[in-house]
Coordinates of C-alpha atoms in Angstrom, one line a residue:
M212 CA 101.6 52.7 237.6
I213 CA 99.7 53.2 240.8
V214 CA 98.4 56.7 240.9
D215 CA 96.6 56.6 244.3
C216 CA 95.9 54.1 247.0
A217 CA 93.8 54.7 250.1
I218 CA 91.6 53.0 252.7
Y219 CA 88.2 54.5 253.4
R220 CA 86.4 53.9 256.7
Q221 CA 83.0 55.3 257.4
G222 CA 83.4 57.6 254.4
H223 CA 86.7 59.1 255.5
R224 CA 90.1 58.5 253.9
T225 CA 93.0 57.0 255.8
E226 CA 96.4 56.3 254.3
G227 CA 96.9 52.5 254.1
P228 CA 100.1 50.5 254.2
E229 CA 102.1 50.2 251.0
D230 CA 101.6 46.4 250.9
L231 CA 98.4 45.7 249.0
S232 CA 97.7 42.5 251.0
D233 CA 98.0 44.4 254.3
A234 CA 95.8 47.2 253.0
L235 CA 93.1 44.8 252.0
A236 CA 93.2 43.0 255.3
E237 CA 93.1 46.3 257.2
A238 CA 90.1 47.4 255.1
R239 CA 88.2 44.2 255.8
A240 CA 89.0 44.4 259.5
A241 CA 87.8 48.0 259.8
G242 CA 84.6 47.4 257.7
G243 CA 85.8 49.8 255.0
F244 CA 87.3 49.4 251.5
V245 CA 90.5 50.1 249.7
W246 CA 90.5 52.1 246.4
I247 CA 93.5 51.7 244.1
G248 CA 93.9 53.9 241.0
L249 CA 96.2 52.9 238.2
H250 CA 97.1 54.6 234.9
E251 CA 98.1 52.4 232.0
P252 CA 99.8 49.7 234.1
S253 CA 102.1 47.1 232.6
E254 CA 101.4 43.4 232.9
R255 CA 104.1 43.1 235.6
E256 CA 102.7 46.0 237.6
F257 CA 99.1 44.7 237.4
D258 CA 100.1 41.2 238.3
L259 CA 100.4 42.1 242.0
V260 CA 97.0 43.7 242.0
T261 CA 95.5 40.6 240.3
R262 CA 96.9 38.2 242.8
E263 CA 96.0 40.2 245.9
F264 CA 92.4 40.9 244.8
G265 CA 91.7 37.7 242.9
L266 CA 90.7 39.4 239.7
H267 CA 89.4 37.3 236.9
P268 CA 92.0 36.7 234.2
L269 CA 89.7 37.6 231.3
A270 CA 88.9 40.9 232.9
V271 CA 92.6 41.5 233.6
E272 CA 93.4 40.8 230.0
D273 CA 90.7 43.4 228.9
A274 CA 92.1 45.9 231.4
L275 CA 95.6 45.6 230.2
K276 CA 94.9 45.6 226.4
A277 CA 92.2 48.2 226.5
H278 CA 90.3 49.0 223.3
Q279 CA 87.1 47.5 224.7
R280 CA 83.5 48.4 224.2
P281 CA 81.5 49.7 227.3
K282 CA 80.3 46.6 229.1
L283 CA 79.5 45.0 232.4
E284 CA 80.8 41.6 233.5
V285 CA 80.0 39.7 236.7
Y286 CA 82.5 37.3 238.1
D287 CA 82.6 35.2 241.2
D288 CA 84.7 37.6 243.3
S289 CA 84.3 40.9 241.5
L290 CA 82.3 43.1 239.1
F291 CA 84.0 44.6 236.0
L292 CA 82.7 47.7 234.2
V293 CA 84.2 49.3 231.2
L294 CA 83.6 53.0 230.5
K295 CA 84.8 55.2 227.6
P296 CA 85.2 58.8 228.7
V297 CA 85.2 61.2 225.8
V298 CA 87.3 64.3 225.5
Y299 CA 86.5 67.2 223.2
E300 CA 89.3 69.3 221.8
P301 CA 88.0 72.8 220.9
R302 CA 91.0 73.8 218.9
S303 CA 90.8 70.9 216.5
D304 CA 87.1 70.2 217.0
A305 CA 88.0 66.6 217.5
V306 CA 86.5 63.9 219.8
S307 CA 88.8 61.3 221.4
A308 CA 87.9 58.5 223.7
G309 CA 89.8 57.0 226.6
E310 CA 89.0 54.0 228.7
V311 CA 88.3 53.4 232.4
M312 CA 88.0 49.9 233.8
I313 CA 86.5 49.5 237.2
F314 CA 86.8 46.4 239.4
I315 CA 84.7 46.3 242.6
G316 CA 84.4 43.6 245.2
D317 CA 83.2 43.3 248.7
C318 CA 85.8 45.6 250.1
F319 CA 87.9 47.0 247.2
A320 CA 87.7 49.1 244.1
V321 CA 90.4 49.1 241.4
T322 CA 90.3 51.6 238.6
V323 CA 92.5 51.3 235.5
R324 CA 92.6 54.3 233.2
H325 CA 94.0 54.4 229.6
G326 CA 94.5 57.6 227.8
E327 CA 95.3 61.1 229.0
G328 CA 91.7 62.3 229.1
A329 CA 89.2 62.1 232.0
P330 CA 91.5 61.8 235.0
L331 CA 89.8 60.3 238.1
A332 CA 91.4 62.6 240.7
A333 CA 88.5 65.0 240.5
V334 CA 86.0 62.2 241.1
R335 CA 88.0 60.9 244.1
H336 CA 88.2 64.4 245.5
R337 CA 84.5 65.0 245.1
L338 CA 83.7 61.7 246.8
E339 CA 85.9 62.4 249.7
E340 CA 83.9 65.6 250.3
E341 CA 80.7 63.5 250.6
P342 CA 81.3 61.0 253.4
K343 CA 77.7 59.7 253.5
L344 CA 78.0 58.7 249.8
L345 CA 81.5 57.3 250.2
D346 CA 80.3 55.3 253.2
K347 CA 78.3 53.1 250.8
G348 CA 81.6 51.4 249.8
P349 CA 82.8 50.4 246.4
T350 CA 79.3 51.0 245.0
A351 CA 79.9 54.7 245.6
V352 CA 83.0 54.6 243.5
L353 CA 81.3 52.8 240.7
Y354 CA 78.4 55.3 240.7
A355 CA 80.6 58.4 241.0
I356 CA 82.8 57.5 238.0
A357 CA 79.8 56.5 235.8
D358 CA 77.9 59.7 236.8
A359 CA 81.0 61.9 236.0
T360 CA 81.5 60.2 232.7
V361 CA 77.9 60.5 231.5
D362 CA 77.7 64.1 232.7
H363 CA 80.7 64.9 230.6
Y364 CA 79.0 63.3 227.7
L365 CA 76.3 65.9 227.9
E366 CA 78.9 68.7 227.8
V367 CA 80.5 67.1 224.7
A368 CA 77.1 66.7 223.0
T369 CA 76.5 70.4 223.6
E370 CA 79.9 71.3 222.1
L371 CA 79.2 69.1 219.0
Q372 CA 75.8 70.7 218.6
T373 CA 77.4 74.2 218.5
D374 CA 79.9 73.0 215.9
L375 CA 77.2 71.5 213.8
D376 CA 75.2 74.7 213.9
E377 CA 78.2 76.6 212.7
L378 CA 78.9 74.0 209.9
E379 CA 75.2 74.2 208.8
A380 CA 75.4 78.0 208.6
E381 CA 78.5 77.7 206.5
V382 CA 77.0 75.2 204.2
F383 CA 74.1 77.4 203.3
R384 CA 76.2 80.6 202.9
P385 CA 75.8 81.5 199.2
D386 CA 79.4 82.6 198.8
I387 CA 81.2 79.5 200.1
G388 CA 78.5 76.9 200.3
G389 CA 79.8 75.2 197.2
S390 CA 83.4 75.0 198.4
R391 CA 85.0 71.6 197.9
N392 CA 86.4 71.3 201.4
I393 CA 82.9 71.6 202.9
A394 CA 82.1 68.0 202.0
S395 CA 85.4 66.8 203.7
R396 CA 84.5 68.8 206.8
I397 CA 81.1 67.3 207.0
Y398 CA 82.5 63.8 206.6
T399 CA 85.1 64.5 209.3
F400 CA 82.4 65.8 211.7
K401 CA 80.4 62.6 211.0
R402 CA 83.4 60.6 212.0
Q403 CA 83.5 62.5 215.3
V404 CA 79.9 61.8 215.9
L405 CA 80.5 58.1 215.2
E406 CA 83.4 58.0 217.7
F407 CA 81.1 59.6 220.3
R408 CA 78.4 57.1 219.5
R409 CA 80.7 54.2 220.1
A410 CA 81.3 55.4 223.6
T411 CA 77.7 56.2 224.5
G412 CA 75.6 53.6 222.8
P413 CA 76.8 50.3 224.3
L414 CA 76.8 51.8 227.8
A415 CA 72.9 51.8 227.9
L416 CA 72.7 48.0 228.7
P417 CA 75.3 48.0 231.6
L418 CA 73.5 51.0 233.2
S419 CA 70.2 49.3 232.8
R420 CA 71.5 46.2 234.6
L421 CA 73.0 48.3 237.4
S422 CA 69.7 50.1 237.9
G423 CA 67.9 46.7 238.3
N424 CA 66.2 46.7 234.9
G425 CA 68.3 44.2 233.1
P426 CA 68.7 40.4 233.4
V427 CA 71.6 39.1 235.4
G428 CA 72.2 35.4 235.8
G429 CA 71.1 34.1 239.1
G430 CA 69.0 36.9 240.5
G431 CA 67.4 40.3 239.9
G432 CA 70.3 42.4 241.3
V433 CA 73.9 42.9 240.4
P434 CA 76.4 41.4 242.9
F435 CA 78.7 43.8 244.8
V436 CA 76.3 46.7 244.1
H437 CA 74.2 48.0 247.0
D438 CA 70.4 47.7 246.3
K439 CA 69.8 51.2 247.5
A440 CA 72.1 52.5 244.7
R441 CA 69.6 51.4 242.0
P442 CA 67.8 54.8 241.8
F443 CA 71.2 56.6 241.4
F444 CA 72.2 54.4 238.5
R445 CA 68.7 54.8 237.1
D446 CA 69.3 58.6 237.2
V447 CA 72.6 58.1 235.3
G448 CA 70.8 56.0 232.8
D449 CA 68.3 58.7 232.2
H450 CA 71.1 61.2 231.5
L451 CA 72.6 58.6 229.1
T452 CA 69.3 58.3 227.3
R453 CA 69.4 62.1 226.7
V454 CA 72.9 61.8 225.4
N455 CA 72.0 59.0 223.1
E456 CA 69.0 60.9 221.8
S457 CA 71.3 63.9 221.1
V458 CA 73.8 61.7 219.3
E459 CA 71.1 60.2 217.2
A460 CA 69.8 63.8 216.3
L461 CA 73.4 64.9 215.5
D462 CA 73.9 61.9 213.2
R463 CA 70.7 62.4 211.4
L464 CA 71.2 66.2 211.0
V465 CA 74.8 65.8 209.7
S466 CA 73.5 63.3 207.2
D467 CA 70.8 65.8 206.1
I468 CA 73.4 68.6 205.9
L469 CA 75.6 66.4 203.7
S470 CA 72.6 65.6 201.4
A471 CA 71.7 69.2 201.2
H472 CA 75.3 70.2 200.3
L473 CA 75.4 67.5 197.6
A474 CA 72.0 68.8 196.3
Q475 CA 73.4 72.3 196.3
M476 CA 76.4 71.2 194.3
S477 CA 74.2 69.4 191.8
V478 CA 71.9 72.5 191.3
R479 CA 75.0 74.7 190.8
Q480 CA 76.4 72.3 188.3
N481 CA 73.1 72.4 186.4
D482 CA 73.1 76.2 186.5
D483 CA 76.7 76.2 185.2
M484 CA 75.8 73.8 182.4
R485 CA 72.8 75.9 181.4
K486 CA 74.9 79.0 181.3
I487 CA 77.6 77.3 179.2
S488 CA 74.9 75.9 176.9
A489 CA 73.4 79.4 176.5
W490 CA 76.7 81.1 175.7
A491 CA 77.6 78.2 173.3
A492 CA 74.2 78.7 171.5
M493 CA 74.9 82.5 171.2
A494 CA 78.4 81.8 169.9
A495 CA 77.0 79.3 167.4
V496 CA 74.9 81.8 165.5
P497 CA 77.6 84.2 164.3
T498 CA 79.9 81.2 163.8
M499 CA 77.4 79.6 161.4
I500 CA 76.8 82.8 159.4
A501 CA 80.6 83.5 159.2
G502 CA 81.1 79.9 158.2
V503 CA 78.7 80.2 155.3
Y504 CA 80.3 83.3 153.9
G505 CA 83.7 81.9 154.3
M506 CA 83.3 79.0 151.9
N507 CA 84.9 81.0 149.0
F508 CA 82.3 80.2 146.3
D509 CA 82.0 82.6 143.4
H510 CA 78.2 82.4 143.1
M511 CA 76.6 83.3 146.4
P512 CA 73.6 85.6 147.1
E513 CA 74.6 89.3 147.7
L514 CA 78.3 88.4 147.6
H515 CA 79.1 91.6 145.6
W516 CA 76.6 93.8 147.2
G517 CA 78.1 96.9 148.9
W518 CA 76.1 96.6 152.0
S519 CA 76.6 92.9 152.5
Y520 CA 79.2 93.2 155.3
P521 CA 77.3 95.7 157.6
A522 CA 74.0 93.8 156.9
V523 CA 75.5 90.5 158.0
I524 CA 77.0 92.1 161.1
A525 CA 73.6 93.7 161.9
V526 CA 71.9 90.3 161.5
M527 CA 74.4 88.7 163.9
A528 CA 73.9 91.5 166.5
V529 CA 70.1 91.2 166.3
L530 CA 70.1 87.5 166.7
E531 CA 72.6 87.7 169.6
V532 CA 70.3 90.2 171.4
L533 CA 67.3 88.1 170.8
L534 CA 69.0 84.9 172.1
Y535 CA 70.4 86.8 175.2
R536 CA 66.9 88.1 176.1
L537 CA 65.4 84.7 175.6
F538 CA 67.9 82.9 177.8
K539 CA 67.8 85.7 180.4
R540 CA 64.0 85.4 180.6
R541 CA 64.2 81.7 181.2
G542 CA 66.9 82.1 183.9
W543 CA 69.7 80.5 182.0
L544 CA 71.9 83.6 182.2

């Protein structure tokens, strides 16, 4: 459905006509642009926008089906950018990604949002409070959404780092570090980092192209993007680089924590086996002696001696004490 539709002239908002064709013609005549925001439109709803703005069918298909990687596509009449805003749920410590598709042309900007996270109303409101920036046309919309998305990446990376610090402290706690659910929690956290990485990693190349550092067919710049906007996109790219470095560090650290946890489990299993072996050896000595004297032979040494029983018990006790002290000294008990 259409969430918002407005015409912007000289950086100021004016309500446009309901008919999209009239709104586009009015924006062209006034030297402004029209910005239409849609949320999970159906094919029928989006068909009218496609016809009026001449959007490329391949980009339209991507915008309707969603589940796209971040990318930048240049077509004859428009520019198509896919972003994946990330939402962090503090209650469940989960990361979920939505999608924002942006079409910009000479005098229009169309945004298509999928998912409940990262609404664009705040971005639109912030832009409307900066007429000088909004006067740059659809390029300002593209920059503002990209900037807001990447800035939120930094917040999510900070939250994930906090969660990882807590998980690391829990892993190395001696009382619960060997708990079985720790491994599953580490794996779940690694899946969250992977989901985050899928949103941030592929975005580096589109931002590089928007900042003028990447190859674009036919020229050094990106069509429909103002040349003076390159430093702004370069700044967003720098922020994204910081995010990607944080994600790489999180991924390496969580792998190291998992390895450390598995090593802890192995050491504890070895300790348990040594303890079991020590107790088994201590139990074997009296068992062996009792087994010898339980064979019911008539001719055995000291069988009819009056002190045989206390002597055997004393030998067993002395041997057990010696074995206990030996294993204790070696750290087996």
